[in-house]
Coordinates of C-alpha atoms and ligand atoms in Angstrom, one line a residue:
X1 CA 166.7 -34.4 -16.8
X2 CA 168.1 -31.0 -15.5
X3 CA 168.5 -28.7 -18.4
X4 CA 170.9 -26.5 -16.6
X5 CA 173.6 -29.5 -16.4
X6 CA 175.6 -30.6 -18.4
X7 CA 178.1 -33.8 -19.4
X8 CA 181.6 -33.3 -18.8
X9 CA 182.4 -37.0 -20.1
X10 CA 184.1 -36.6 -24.3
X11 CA 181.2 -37.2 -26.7
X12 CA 181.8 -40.3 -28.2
X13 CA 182.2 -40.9 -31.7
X14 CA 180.7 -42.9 -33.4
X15 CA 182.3 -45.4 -36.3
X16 CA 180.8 -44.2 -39.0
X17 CA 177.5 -42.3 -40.1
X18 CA 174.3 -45.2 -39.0
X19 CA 172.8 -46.1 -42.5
X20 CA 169.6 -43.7 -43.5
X21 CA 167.0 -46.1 -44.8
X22 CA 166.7 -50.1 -45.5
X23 CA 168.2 -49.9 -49.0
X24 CA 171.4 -48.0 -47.6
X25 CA 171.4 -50.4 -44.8
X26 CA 171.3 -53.5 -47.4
X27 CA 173.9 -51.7 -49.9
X28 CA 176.3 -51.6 -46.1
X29 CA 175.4 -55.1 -45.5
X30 CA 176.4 -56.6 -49.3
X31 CA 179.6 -54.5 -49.1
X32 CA 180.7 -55.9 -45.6
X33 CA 179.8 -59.6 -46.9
X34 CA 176.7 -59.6 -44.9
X35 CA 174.2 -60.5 -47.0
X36 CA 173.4 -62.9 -49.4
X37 CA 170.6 -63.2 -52.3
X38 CA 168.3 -65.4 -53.2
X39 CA 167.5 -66.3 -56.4
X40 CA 165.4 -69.0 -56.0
X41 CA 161.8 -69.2 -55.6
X42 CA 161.1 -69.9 -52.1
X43 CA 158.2 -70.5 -49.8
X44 CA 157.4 -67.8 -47.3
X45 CA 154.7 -70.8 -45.3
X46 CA 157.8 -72.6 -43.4
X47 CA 160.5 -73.0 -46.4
X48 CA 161.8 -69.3 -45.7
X49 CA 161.8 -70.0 -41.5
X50 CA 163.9 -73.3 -41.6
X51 CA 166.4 -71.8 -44.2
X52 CA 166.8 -69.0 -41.6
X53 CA 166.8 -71.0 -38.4
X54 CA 170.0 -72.6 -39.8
X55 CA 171.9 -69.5 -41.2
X56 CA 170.6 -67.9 -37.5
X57 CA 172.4 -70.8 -36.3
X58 CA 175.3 -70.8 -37.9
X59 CA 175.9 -67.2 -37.4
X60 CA 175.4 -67.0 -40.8
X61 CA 174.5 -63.4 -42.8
X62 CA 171.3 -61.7 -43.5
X63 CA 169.0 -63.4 -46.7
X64 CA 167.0 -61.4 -49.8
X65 CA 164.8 -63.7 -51.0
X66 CA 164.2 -62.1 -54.1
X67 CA 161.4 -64.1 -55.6
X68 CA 159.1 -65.1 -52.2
X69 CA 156.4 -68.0 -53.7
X70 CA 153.5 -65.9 -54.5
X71 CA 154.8 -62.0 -54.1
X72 CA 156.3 -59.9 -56.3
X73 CA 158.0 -58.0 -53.2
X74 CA 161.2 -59.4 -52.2
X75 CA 161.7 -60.3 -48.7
X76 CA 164.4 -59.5 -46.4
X77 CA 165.4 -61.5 -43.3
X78 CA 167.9 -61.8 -40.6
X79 CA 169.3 -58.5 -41.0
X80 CA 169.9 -58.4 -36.8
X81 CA 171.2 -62.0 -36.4
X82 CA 174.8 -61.3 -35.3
X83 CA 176.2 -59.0 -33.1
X84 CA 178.5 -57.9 -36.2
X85 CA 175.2 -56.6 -38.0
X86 CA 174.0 -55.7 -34.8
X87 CA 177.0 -53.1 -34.4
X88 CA 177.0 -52.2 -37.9
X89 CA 173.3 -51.0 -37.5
X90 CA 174.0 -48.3 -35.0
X91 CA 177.4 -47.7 -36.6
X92 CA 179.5 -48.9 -33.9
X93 CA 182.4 -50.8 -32.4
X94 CA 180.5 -52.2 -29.6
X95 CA 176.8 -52.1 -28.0
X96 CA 178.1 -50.1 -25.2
X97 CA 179.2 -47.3 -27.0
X98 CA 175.4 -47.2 -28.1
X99 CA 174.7 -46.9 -24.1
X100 CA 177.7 -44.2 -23.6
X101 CA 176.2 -41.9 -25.8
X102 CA 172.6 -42.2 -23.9
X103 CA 174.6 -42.3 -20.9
X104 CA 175.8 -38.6 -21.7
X105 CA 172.8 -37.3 -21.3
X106 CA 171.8 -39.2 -18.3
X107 CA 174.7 -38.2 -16.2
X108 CA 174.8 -34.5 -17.6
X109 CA 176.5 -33.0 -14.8
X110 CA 177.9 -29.2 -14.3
X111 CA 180.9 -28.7 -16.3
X112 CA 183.9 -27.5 -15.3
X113 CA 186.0 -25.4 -18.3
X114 CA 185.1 -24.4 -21.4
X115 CA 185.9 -26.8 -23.0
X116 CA 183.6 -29.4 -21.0
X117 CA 180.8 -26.6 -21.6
X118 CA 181.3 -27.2 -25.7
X119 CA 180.8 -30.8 -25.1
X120 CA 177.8 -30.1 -22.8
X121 CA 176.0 -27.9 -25.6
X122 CA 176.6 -30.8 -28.0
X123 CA 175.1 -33.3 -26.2
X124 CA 172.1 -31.0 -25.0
X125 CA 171.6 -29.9 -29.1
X126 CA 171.5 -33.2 -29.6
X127 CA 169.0 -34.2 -27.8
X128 CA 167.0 -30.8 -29.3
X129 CA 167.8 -32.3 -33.3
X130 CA 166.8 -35.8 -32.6
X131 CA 162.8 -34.5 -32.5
X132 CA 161.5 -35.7 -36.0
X133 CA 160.5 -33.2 -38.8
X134 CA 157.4 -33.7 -40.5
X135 CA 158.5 -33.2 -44.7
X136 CA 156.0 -32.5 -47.3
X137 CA 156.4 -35.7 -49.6
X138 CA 158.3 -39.2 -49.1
X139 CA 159.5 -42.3 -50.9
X140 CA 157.2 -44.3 -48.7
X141 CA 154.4 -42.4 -51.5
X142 CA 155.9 -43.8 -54.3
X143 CA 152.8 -46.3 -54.9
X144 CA 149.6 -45.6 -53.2
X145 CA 146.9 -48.4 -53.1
X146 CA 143.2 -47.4 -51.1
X147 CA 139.7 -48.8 -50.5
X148 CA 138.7 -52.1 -51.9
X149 CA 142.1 -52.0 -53.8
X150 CA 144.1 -52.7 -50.6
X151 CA 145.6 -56.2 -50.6
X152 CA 147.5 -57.4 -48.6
X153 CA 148.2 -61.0 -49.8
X154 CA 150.5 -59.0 -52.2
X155 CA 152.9 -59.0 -49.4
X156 CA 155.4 -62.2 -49.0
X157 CA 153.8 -62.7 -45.9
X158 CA 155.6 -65.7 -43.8
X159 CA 153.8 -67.9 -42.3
X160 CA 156.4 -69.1 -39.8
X161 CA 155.8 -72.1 -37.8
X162 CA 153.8 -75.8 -38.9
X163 CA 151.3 -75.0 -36.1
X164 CA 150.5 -71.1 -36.5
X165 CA 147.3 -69.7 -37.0
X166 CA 148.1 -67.8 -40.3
X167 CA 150.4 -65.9 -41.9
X168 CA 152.1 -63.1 -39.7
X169 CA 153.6 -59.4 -40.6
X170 CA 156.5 -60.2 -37.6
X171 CA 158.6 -56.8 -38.2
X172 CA 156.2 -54.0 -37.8
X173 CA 156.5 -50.5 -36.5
X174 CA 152.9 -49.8 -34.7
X175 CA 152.6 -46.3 -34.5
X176 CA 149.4 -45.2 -32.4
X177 CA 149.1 -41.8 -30.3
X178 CA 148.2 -41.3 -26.8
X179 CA 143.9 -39.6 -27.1
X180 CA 144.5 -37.8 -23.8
X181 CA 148.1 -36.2 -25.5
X182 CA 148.6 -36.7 -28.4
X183 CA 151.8 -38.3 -27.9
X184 CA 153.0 -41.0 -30.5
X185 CA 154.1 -44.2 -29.5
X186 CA 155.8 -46.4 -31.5
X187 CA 155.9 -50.3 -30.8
X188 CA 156.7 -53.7 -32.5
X189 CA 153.6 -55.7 -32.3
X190 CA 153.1 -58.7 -34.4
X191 CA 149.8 -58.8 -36.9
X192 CA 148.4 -61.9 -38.6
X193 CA 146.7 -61.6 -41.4
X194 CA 143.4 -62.2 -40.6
X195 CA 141.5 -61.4 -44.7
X196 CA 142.7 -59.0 -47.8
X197 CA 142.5 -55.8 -45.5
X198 CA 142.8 -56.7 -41.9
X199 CA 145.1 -58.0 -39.4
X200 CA 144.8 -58.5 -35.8
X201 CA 146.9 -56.3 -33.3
X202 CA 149.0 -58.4 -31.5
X203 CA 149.9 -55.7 -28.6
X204 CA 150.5 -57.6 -25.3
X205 CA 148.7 -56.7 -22.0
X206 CA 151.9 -54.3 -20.5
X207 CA 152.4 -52.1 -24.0
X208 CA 152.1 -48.6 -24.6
X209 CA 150.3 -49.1 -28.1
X210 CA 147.6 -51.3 -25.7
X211 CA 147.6 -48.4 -23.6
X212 CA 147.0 -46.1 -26.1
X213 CA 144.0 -48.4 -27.3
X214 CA 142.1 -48.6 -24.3
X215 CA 142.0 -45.0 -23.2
X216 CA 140.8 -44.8 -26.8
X217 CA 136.8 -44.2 -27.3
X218 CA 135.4 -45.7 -30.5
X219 CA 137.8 -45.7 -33.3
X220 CA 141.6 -44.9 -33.2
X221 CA 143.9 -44.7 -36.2
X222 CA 147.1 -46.3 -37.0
X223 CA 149.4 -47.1 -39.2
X224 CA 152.2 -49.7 -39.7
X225 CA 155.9 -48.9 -41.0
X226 CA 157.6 -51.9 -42.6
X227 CA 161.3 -51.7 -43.9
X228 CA 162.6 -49.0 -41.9
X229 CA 166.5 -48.4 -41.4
X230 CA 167.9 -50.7 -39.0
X231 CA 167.6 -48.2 -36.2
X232 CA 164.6 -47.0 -36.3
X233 CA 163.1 -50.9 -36.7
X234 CA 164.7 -51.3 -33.9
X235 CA 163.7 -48.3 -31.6
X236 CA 160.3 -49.7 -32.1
X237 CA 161.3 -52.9 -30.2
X238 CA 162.9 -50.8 -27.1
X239 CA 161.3 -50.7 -23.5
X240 CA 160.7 -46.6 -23.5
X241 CA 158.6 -44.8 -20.7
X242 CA 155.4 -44.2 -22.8
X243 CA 155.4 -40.6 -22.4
X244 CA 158.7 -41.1 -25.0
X245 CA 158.5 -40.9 -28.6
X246 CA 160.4 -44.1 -30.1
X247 CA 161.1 -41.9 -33.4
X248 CA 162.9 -39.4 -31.3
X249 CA 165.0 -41.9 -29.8
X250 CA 165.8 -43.0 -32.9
X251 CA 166.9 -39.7 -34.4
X252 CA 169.2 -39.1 -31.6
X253 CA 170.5 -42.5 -32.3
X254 CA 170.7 -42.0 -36.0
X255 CA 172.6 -38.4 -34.9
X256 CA 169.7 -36.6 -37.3
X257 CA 166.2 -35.8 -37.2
X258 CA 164.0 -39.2 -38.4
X259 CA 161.9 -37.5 -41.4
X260 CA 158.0 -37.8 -41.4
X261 CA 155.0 -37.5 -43.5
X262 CA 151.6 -37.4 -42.9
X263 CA 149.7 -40.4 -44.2
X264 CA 146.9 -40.5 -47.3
X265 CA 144.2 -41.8 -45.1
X266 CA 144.9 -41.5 -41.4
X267 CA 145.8 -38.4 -39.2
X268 CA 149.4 -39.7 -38.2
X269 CA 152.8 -39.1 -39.2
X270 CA 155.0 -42.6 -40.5
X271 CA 158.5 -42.5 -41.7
X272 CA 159.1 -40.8 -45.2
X273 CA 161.5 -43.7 -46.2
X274 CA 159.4 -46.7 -45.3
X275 CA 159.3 -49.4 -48.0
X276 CA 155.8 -50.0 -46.9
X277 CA 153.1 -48.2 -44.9
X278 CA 150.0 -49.9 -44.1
X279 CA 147.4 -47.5 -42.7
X280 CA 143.8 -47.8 -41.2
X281 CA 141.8 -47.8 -37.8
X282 CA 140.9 -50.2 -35.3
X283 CA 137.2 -50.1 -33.5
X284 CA 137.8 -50.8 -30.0
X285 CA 135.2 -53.3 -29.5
X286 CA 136.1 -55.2 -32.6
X287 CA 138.0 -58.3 -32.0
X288 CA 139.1 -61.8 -33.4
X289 CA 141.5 -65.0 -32.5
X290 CA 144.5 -64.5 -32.8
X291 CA 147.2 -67.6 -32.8
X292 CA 148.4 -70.2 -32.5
X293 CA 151.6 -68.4 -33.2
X294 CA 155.2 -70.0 -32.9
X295 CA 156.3 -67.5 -30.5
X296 CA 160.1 -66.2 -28.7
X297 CA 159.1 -68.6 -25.9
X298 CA 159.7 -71.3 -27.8
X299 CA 156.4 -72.6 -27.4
X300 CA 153.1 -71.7 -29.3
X301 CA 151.0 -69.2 -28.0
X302 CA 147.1 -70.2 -28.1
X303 CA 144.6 -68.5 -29.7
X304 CA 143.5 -65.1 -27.8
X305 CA 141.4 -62.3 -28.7
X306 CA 143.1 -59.2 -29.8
X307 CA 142.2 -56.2 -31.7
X308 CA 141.1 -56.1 -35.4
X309 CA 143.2 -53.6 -37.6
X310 CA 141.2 -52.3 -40.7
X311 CA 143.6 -51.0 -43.5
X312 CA 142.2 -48.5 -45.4
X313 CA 145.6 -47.8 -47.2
X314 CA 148.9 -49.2 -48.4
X315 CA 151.5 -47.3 -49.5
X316 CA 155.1 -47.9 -51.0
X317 CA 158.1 -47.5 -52.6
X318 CA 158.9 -48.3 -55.9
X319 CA 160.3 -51.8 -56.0
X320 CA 159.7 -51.9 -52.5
X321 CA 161.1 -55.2 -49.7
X322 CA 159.1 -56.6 -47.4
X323 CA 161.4 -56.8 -44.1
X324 CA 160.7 -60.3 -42.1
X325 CA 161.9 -61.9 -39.1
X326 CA 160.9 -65.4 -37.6
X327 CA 161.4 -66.0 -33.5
X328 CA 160.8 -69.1 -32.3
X329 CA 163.2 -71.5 -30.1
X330 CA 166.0 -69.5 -28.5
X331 CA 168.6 -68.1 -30.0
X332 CA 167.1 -66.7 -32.8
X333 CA 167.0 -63.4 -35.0
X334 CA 165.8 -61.4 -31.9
X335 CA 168.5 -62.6 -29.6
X336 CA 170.7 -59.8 -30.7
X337 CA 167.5 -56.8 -30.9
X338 CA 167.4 -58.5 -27.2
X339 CA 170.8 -57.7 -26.4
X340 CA 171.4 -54.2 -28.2
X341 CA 168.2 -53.1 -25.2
X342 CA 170.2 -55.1 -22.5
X343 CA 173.0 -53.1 -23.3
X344 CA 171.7 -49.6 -24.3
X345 CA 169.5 -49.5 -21.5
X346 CA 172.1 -49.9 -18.6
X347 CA 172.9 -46.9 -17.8
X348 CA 169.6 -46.2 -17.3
X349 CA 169.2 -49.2 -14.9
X350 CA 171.7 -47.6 -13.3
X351 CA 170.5 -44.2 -13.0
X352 CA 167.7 -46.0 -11.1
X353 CA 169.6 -48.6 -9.1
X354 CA 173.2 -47.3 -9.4
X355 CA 174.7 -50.3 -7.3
X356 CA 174.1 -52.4 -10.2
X357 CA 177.4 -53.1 -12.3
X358 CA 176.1 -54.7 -14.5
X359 CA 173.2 -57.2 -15.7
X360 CA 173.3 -60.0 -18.4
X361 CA 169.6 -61.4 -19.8
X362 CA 170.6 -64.9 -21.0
X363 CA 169.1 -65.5 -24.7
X364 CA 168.0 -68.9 -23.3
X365 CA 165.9 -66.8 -20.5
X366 CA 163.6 -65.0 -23.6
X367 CA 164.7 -62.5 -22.0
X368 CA 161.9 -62.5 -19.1
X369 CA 162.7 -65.7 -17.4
X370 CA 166.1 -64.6 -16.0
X371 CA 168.2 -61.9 -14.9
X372 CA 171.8 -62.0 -13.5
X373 CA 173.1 -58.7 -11.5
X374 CA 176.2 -57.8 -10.1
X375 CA 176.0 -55.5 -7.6
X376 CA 178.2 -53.4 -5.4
X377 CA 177.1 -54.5 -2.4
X378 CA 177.2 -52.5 0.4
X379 CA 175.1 -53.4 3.4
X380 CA 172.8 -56.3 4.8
X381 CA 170.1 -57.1 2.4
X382 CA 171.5 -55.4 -0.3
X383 CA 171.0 -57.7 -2.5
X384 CA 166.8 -58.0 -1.9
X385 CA 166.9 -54.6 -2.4
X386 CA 167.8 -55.0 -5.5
X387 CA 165.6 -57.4 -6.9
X388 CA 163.1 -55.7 -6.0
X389 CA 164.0 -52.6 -7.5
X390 CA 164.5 -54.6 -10.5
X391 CA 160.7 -55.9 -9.9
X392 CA 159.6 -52.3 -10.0
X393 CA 161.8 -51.1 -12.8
X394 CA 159.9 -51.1 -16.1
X395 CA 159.3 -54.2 -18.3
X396 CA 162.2 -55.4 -16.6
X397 CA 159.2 -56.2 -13.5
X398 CA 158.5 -58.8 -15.2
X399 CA 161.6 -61.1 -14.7
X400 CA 160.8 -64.3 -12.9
X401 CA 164.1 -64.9 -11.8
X402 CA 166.9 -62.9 -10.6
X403 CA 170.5 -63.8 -9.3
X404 CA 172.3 -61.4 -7.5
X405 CA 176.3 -62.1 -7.3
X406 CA 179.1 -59.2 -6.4
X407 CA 180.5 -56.8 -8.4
X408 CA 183.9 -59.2 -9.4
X409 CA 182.0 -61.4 -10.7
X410 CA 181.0 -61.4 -14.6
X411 CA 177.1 -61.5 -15.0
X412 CA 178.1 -62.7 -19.1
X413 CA 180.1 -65.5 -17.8
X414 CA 177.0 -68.2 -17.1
X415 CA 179.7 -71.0 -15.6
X416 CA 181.5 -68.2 -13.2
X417 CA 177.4 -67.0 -11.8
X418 CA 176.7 -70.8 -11.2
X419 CA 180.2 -71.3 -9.4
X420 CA 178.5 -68.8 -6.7
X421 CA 175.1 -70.0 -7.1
X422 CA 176.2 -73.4 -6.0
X423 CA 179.1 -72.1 -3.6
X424 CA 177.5 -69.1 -1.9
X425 CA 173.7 -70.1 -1.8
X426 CA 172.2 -71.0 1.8
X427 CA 168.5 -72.1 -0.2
X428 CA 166.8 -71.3 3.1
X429 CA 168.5 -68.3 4.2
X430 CA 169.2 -66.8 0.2
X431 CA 166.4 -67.4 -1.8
X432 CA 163.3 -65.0 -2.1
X433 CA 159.9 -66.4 -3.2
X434 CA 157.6 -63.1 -4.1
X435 CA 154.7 -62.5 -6.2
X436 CA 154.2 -60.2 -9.1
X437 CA 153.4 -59.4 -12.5
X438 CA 154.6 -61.6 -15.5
X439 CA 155.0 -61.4 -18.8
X440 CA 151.8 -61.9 -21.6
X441 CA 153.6 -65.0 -22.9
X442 CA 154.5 -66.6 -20.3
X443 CA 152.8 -70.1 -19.8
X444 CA 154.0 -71.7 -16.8
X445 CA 152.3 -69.9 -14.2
X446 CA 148.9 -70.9 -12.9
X447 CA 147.6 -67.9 -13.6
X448 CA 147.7 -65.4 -17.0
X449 CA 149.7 -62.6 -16.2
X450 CA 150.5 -63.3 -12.6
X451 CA 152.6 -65.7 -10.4
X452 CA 155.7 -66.3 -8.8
X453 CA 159.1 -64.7 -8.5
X454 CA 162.5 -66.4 -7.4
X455 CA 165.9 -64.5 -6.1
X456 CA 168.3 -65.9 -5.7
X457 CA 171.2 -64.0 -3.5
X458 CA 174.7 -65.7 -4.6
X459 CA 176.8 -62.7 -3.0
X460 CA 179.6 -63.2 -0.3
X461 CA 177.2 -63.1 3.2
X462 CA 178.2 -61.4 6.4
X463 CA 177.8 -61.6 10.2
X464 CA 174.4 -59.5 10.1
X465 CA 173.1 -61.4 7.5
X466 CA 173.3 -64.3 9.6
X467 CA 176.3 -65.9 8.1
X468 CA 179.3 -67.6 9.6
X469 CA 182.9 -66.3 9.0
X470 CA 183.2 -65.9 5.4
X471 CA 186.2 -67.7 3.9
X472 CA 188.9 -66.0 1.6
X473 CA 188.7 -67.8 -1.8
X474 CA 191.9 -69.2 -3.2
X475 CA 193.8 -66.9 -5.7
X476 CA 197.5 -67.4 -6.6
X477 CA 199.9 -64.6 -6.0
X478 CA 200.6 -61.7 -8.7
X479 CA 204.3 -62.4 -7.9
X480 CA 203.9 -66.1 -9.3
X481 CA 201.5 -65.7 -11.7
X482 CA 204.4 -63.2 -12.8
X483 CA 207.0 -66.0 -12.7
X484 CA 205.2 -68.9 -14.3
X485 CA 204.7 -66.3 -17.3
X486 CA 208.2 -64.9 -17.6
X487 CA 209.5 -68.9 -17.4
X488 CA 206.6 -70.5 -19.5
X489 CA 208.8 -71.3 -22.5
X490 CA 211.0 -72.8 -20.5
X491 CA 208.6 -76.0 -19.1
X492 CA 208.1 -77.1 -22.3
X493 CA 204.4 -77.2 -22.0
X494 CA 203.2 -76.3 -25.0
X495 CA 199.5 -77.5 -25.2
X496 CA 199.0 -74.9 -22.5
X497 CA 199.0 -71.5 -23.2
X498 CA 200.5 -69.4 -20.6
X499 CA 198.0 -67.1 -18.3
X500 CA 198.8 -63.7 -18.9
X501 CA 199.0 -61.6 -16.1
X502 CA 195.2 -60.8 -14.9
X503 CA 193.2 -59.0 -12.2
X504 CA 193.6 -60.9 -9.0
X505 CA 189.5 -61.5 -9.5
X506 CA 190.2 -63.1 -12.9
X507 CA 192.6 -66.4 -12.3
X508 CA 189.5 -68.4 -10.8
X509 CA 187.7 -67.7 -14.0
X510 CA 190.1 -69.3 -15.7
X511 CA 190.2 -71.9 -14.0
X512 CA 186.6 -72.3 -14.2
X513 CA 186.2 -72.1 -18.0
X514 CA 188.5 -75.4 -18.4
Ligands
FMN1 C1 160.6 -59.4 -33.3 C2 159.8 -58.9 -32.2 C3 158.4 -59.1 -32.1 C4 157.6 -58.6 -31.0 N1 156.3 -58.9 -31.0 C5 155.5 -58.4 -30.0 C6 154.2 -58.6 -30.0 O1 153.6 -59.3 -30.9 N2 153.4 -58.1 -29.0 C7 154.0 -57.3 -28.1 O2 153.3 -56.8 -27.2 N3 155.3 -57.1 -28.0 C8 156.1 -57.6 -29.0 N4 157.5 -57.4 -29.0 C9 158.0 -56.6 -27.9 C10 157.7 -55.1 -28.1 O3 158.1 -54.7 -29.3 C11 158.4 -54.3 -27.0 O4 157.9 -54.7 -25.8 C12 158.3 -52.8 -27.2 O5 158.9 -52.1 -26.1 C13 156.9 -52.4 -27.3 O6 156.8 -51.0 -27.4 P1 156.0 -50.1 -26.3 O7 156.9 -50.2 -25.1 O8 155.9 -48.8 -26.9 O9 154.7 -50.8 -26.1 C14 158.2 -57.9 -30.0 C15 159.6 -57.6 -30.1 C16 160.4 -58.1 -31.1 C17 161.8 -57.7 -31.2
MN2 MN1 156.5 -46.9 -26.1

């Protein structure tokens, strides 16, 4: 990023102030109707995950299970299961506007006027007041528990699914540092509780916290953040470069500095307003199963070796709540963290592959499994060279399949990209079988880690591409379309309701949704 640019686009606003810490955030969420309490004693093994795999499914609002079966911490759930929430978290009208803002400061360009030079300073300050500040005491201090004291079957640990290996903490922020830099990381990595103070370390074979662990020697710290403000939580799920600090992303989400302190037991900073900080160490040559574990797959993941993390401390806030969240069969809780990187991260896709318009990761996919593109395409092979880009781009590299389809058409609309699967596909001249790396979790291919890639390139062909003479496709005129909607009360058709007037691009997709 050039410091001498700048962005000439208007700083967006956004909606309101994002909320500051999880009690804020559930405050916001009972005031907007978001969020209902439980006053019931419930079951954190399976009760609590098939009451929320129906309110997930209905679209239905975030839970507080106030009294969790043997825990005297409450336990919050689904607190990203709509895209309403979702927005709410960042404090805005739409996911996109979370990716204009980032986009500001990945286009900065020259300005031109003063007044774009105002605007450029703002966005370059901040970028310098999203670093975190380290603070002398936090809330997260409130209750401090060490040694043989530590327990942590005082948490409402869920166990989720009938065939899981244990209980598991799902929503963790993992923050580790880099032993060469000293550069944080901050990842969500699943833990089952393995006994009263350890957990396994569920961080996958692509991760930075992984990473981080193997250029370790001996013993490397870390500590755990649970119940965070949405955003932060959240930052710790996002694909970053691992030279990039999560907790600085999140301050310049959160428009302020995240506050830090330094723990009781471990050299590394956690969030001063977590409800929950579990600290300790992990010996690198200390392992143990982890799984079965009901996974975003929607199949169990087996059993596996994985870290062991020791906690030498847990710390709190008063009354503090245990955050939770259950994946399983798609769509779940995580569909819409899923979505909120699919969308924040485009421009950054784009400051990559910049012929990409736009992508769409179905839900159904996990995410991995399948990625549709539309692309401005503007030579032969065009669209190969974008898969492959996209095979070399970050975690994205690990998507198995990828459909390209031109710009017009919408990558969101899944009938509209199998209309030009099925009517632009040549299978021998349009689809690309490659090799490559796949995700952890992924259970189909022969081999762990590795196996097979499919394009699939649905865009309009020409001559060079060895294609016949392309035809038009059918669109009605803009006159008519015009017509019909000036006379539509007159036909009398009621059940219908009359097209208004659209892009030319637009009428077959109307067409196509009937
Ligand atoms: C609810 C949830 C659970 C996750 N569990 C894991 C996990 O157990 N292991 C893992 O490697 N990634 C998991 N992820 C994905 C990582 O959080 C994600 O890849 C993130 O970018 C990792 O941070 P890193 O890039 O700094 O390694 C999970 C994501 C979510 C939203
Ligand atoms: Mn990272």
């Amino acid at each position: 990023m050039g410091v001498a640019a700048f962005t000439v686009s208007p700083a967006r606003r956004l909606s309101r102030v994002p909320t500051r810490d999880l009690r804020e955030w559930i405050a916001l969420l009972e005031r907007e109707g978001e969020l209902v309490r439980v006053g019931v004693e419930v079951d954190p093994r399976l009760e609590v995950t098939e009451i929320v795999d129906r309110t997930v499914g209905a679209g239905g609002p975030a839970l507080l299970f106030e009294h969790p079966k043997g825990s005297e911490l409450p336990l919050l759930i689904n607190q990203f299961g709509t895209e309403r929430r979702m927005c709410l978290a960042f404090g805005v009208e739409s996911l996109d506007d979370v990716a204009d803002r980032l986009s500001e400061i990945l286009e900065l360009q020259p300005p031109e006027g003063l007044a774009a030079k105002v605007r450029g300073l703002k966005t370059l300050k901040s970028i310098a007041d999203a670093r975190p500040r380290t603070v002398k005491r936090g809330a997260c201090h409130d209750v401090v528990v060490t040694g043989d004291d530590v327990d942590l079957g005082r948490l409402p640990v869920q166990t989720c699914w009938p065939g899981d290996g244990g209980p598991f903490i799902t929503l963790p922020a993992v923050i580790t540092r880099d032993p060469r830099t000293g550069q944080r990381n901050v990842g969500m990595y699943r833990m089952q509780v393995l006994g009263p103070r350890s957990t396994a370390m569920h961080w996958q074979l692509h991760k930075d916290g992984r990473a981080d662990y193997l250029f370790t020697e001996g013993r490397m710290e870390v500590a755990v953040a649970l119940g965070l403000d949405p955003v932060s939580a959240y930052s710790a799920s996002a694909p970053l470069p691992k030279h990039i600090d999560e907790f600085m992303v999140a301050g310049f989400l959160l428009g302020e500095p995240l506050e830090l302190v330094k723990g009781v037991t471990v050299d590394l900073e956690v969030p001063a307003h977590a409800e929950i900080v579990l600290e300790g160490y992990i010996d690198k040559e200390e392992l143990a199963t982890e799984g079965p574990f009901g996974d975003h797959t929607g199949f169990y993941t087996p059993a596996e070796q994985f870290p062991v993390f020791n906690v030498t401390a847990i710390t709190m806030r008063r009354d503090a709540i245990y955050p939770s969240i259950v994946v399983g069969k798609p769509p779940q809780e995580d569909e819409w963290l899923g979505k909120a990187t699919e969308r924040i991260f485009l421009p950054a896709v784009r400051m990559t592959v910049p012929e990409i318009v736009d992508y769409d990761l179905p839900v159904a996919g996990a995410f991995h499994n399948l990625c549709i593109v539309s692309i401005k395409k503007a030579f032969p092979g065009h669209a190969r060279k974008v898969m492959h880009a996209i095979w070399g781009l970050g975690m994205l590299s690990l998507t198995k399949a990828i459909v390209v389809v031109d710009e017009h058409v919408n990558v969101h609309d899944y009938q509209e990209v199998m209309f030009y699967v099925g009517a632009n596909v040549d299978p021998k001249r349009d689809v690309v079988i490659a090799e490559g790396p796949l995700d952890h979790l992924d259970h189909a291919p022969t081999l762990q880690f590795f196996g097979g890639k499919l394009g699939i390139d649905a865009t309009a062909k020409g001559p060079l591409e060895g294609a016949r003479e392309w035809p038009p496709e059918i669109e009605m005129t803009a006159e008519v379309r015009e017509l019909v909607d000036r006379r539509w009360a007159e036909y009398g058709i009621d059940t219908v309701p009359p097209a208004s007037v659209r892009p030319i691009r637009q009428s077959s997709r109307r067409l196509l949704r009937r």
